[in-house]
Amino acid sequence: MPATTSGLLLHLSGPLQAWGERSRFNQRDTSTAPTRSGLIGMIAAALGRRRDEPIDDLAELRFTIRIDRPGTLLRDFHTVGGGMPRHLTVITAEGKRRSAETATLTSDRYYLADAAFTVLATASDPALLETCARALRRPHWPPYLGRRSCPPDAPLVLTELTQDPVPVLIDLPLARKGGRRRTIPVEFRSDTPLTHHAWSADSETASADQVYTEIQDEPVSFSPEHRRYRTRPVYRTHLNLPVDQCAGYGIGYLNALLDHPAITESPAPA
């Protein structure tokens, strides 16, 4: 009897990422890690679902995010409509055209530059994970990292797991450079409390108590006319991982991944 899928490992990296958390009007922020709404939206797009289609089944997914590289916050001063004749300027809420003096709309848009994340997706239904994996490998619509201007720079799916997934996430090579210290602090964010013997019994990986916060990014509907989100918990944990896990960038990181047992021993994709 074949082993069932216990988790799905994703790698999210690219020149720019933008995971909006509290964006309003002309201020378009980004969270410092992928949001739940952003991840579910990416998977829904890969499955070919339109914004007004239900996403109830995807609410069963649980995500644990490892911040390999936090990246650098980048601000883009954005303008729309400047220098255009009045009949081509942005339409107001009343359906009128803006005057030449008010035609230019400005906004601040924030991005994460050169960030990298490893994401573990789990669910009680292995078939759901397998369906998501197939869609992300062959997406209906091209995936992007939060905003359409942020394409990934590598395939999203690392592997499908059949063993206990959390230890694999902790042990997987880090897409970052190391240093002279024996360990390096790495942040994890999860939908549920992150617990495992891997750090409770080893002083090298011991962490402080998990920090509980809340964020309003649980998507109920992506419909443009009825977009709705719920508040959900976020658990933040810092682990001190061995600096030897740092595999650098580019070819060095890819080679370290290909040599890792979780990748080499993973089942062939369907």
C-alpha angles and dihedrals in degrees: 000000000000118000116256123239112263099177147355121228119209132184117210117191138136143134090279137015129180122188106181114215108164103004113163129175109307097000111080108181133184130218117232090244136026113290125227091242090051094050094046090046091052091051093045090053091049088053090053097246119154121227094258095052121101121266099185093122092053089057086076090069118102121201133204114187125201113199103219094170119007092204127206125293110243125192121207118195101214129196131190130189101008117152095008123134113256095255088060099044124110115287116240126226088264091057095252131124122253121247121247090258093056100030097103114081118195131198139171113231120189128205140178109238120208095355124153131195135182111210128197115202118194135175139170089242113068090195090062091055092048091050091051091048092053091048094049091049092050105020123194090217124024112268122237134187102249099309130044090243090062111074119177117253096217140026110291101221117076098173147315113250129217097179133065099309104203097065089050091053091050094047099043117112115272120237094226142079121266131221141209096286122097093234137026126209114242126185123224125193121194142174091229132033110289110227132160139142089243092087103020093066101036121069090201091065099031115135137196120255114296115263115230119210136156132230132183099231105108101120118225096169135359093197109133091225096045107025109165137173136186130213115256136176126263122198117201122198132175119209127188103228125189112270088228088075089068104102099177124225137310119356094005092057093044092050091050090052093049090051094050115105093228089061101037094046098042119118119260113265116259 
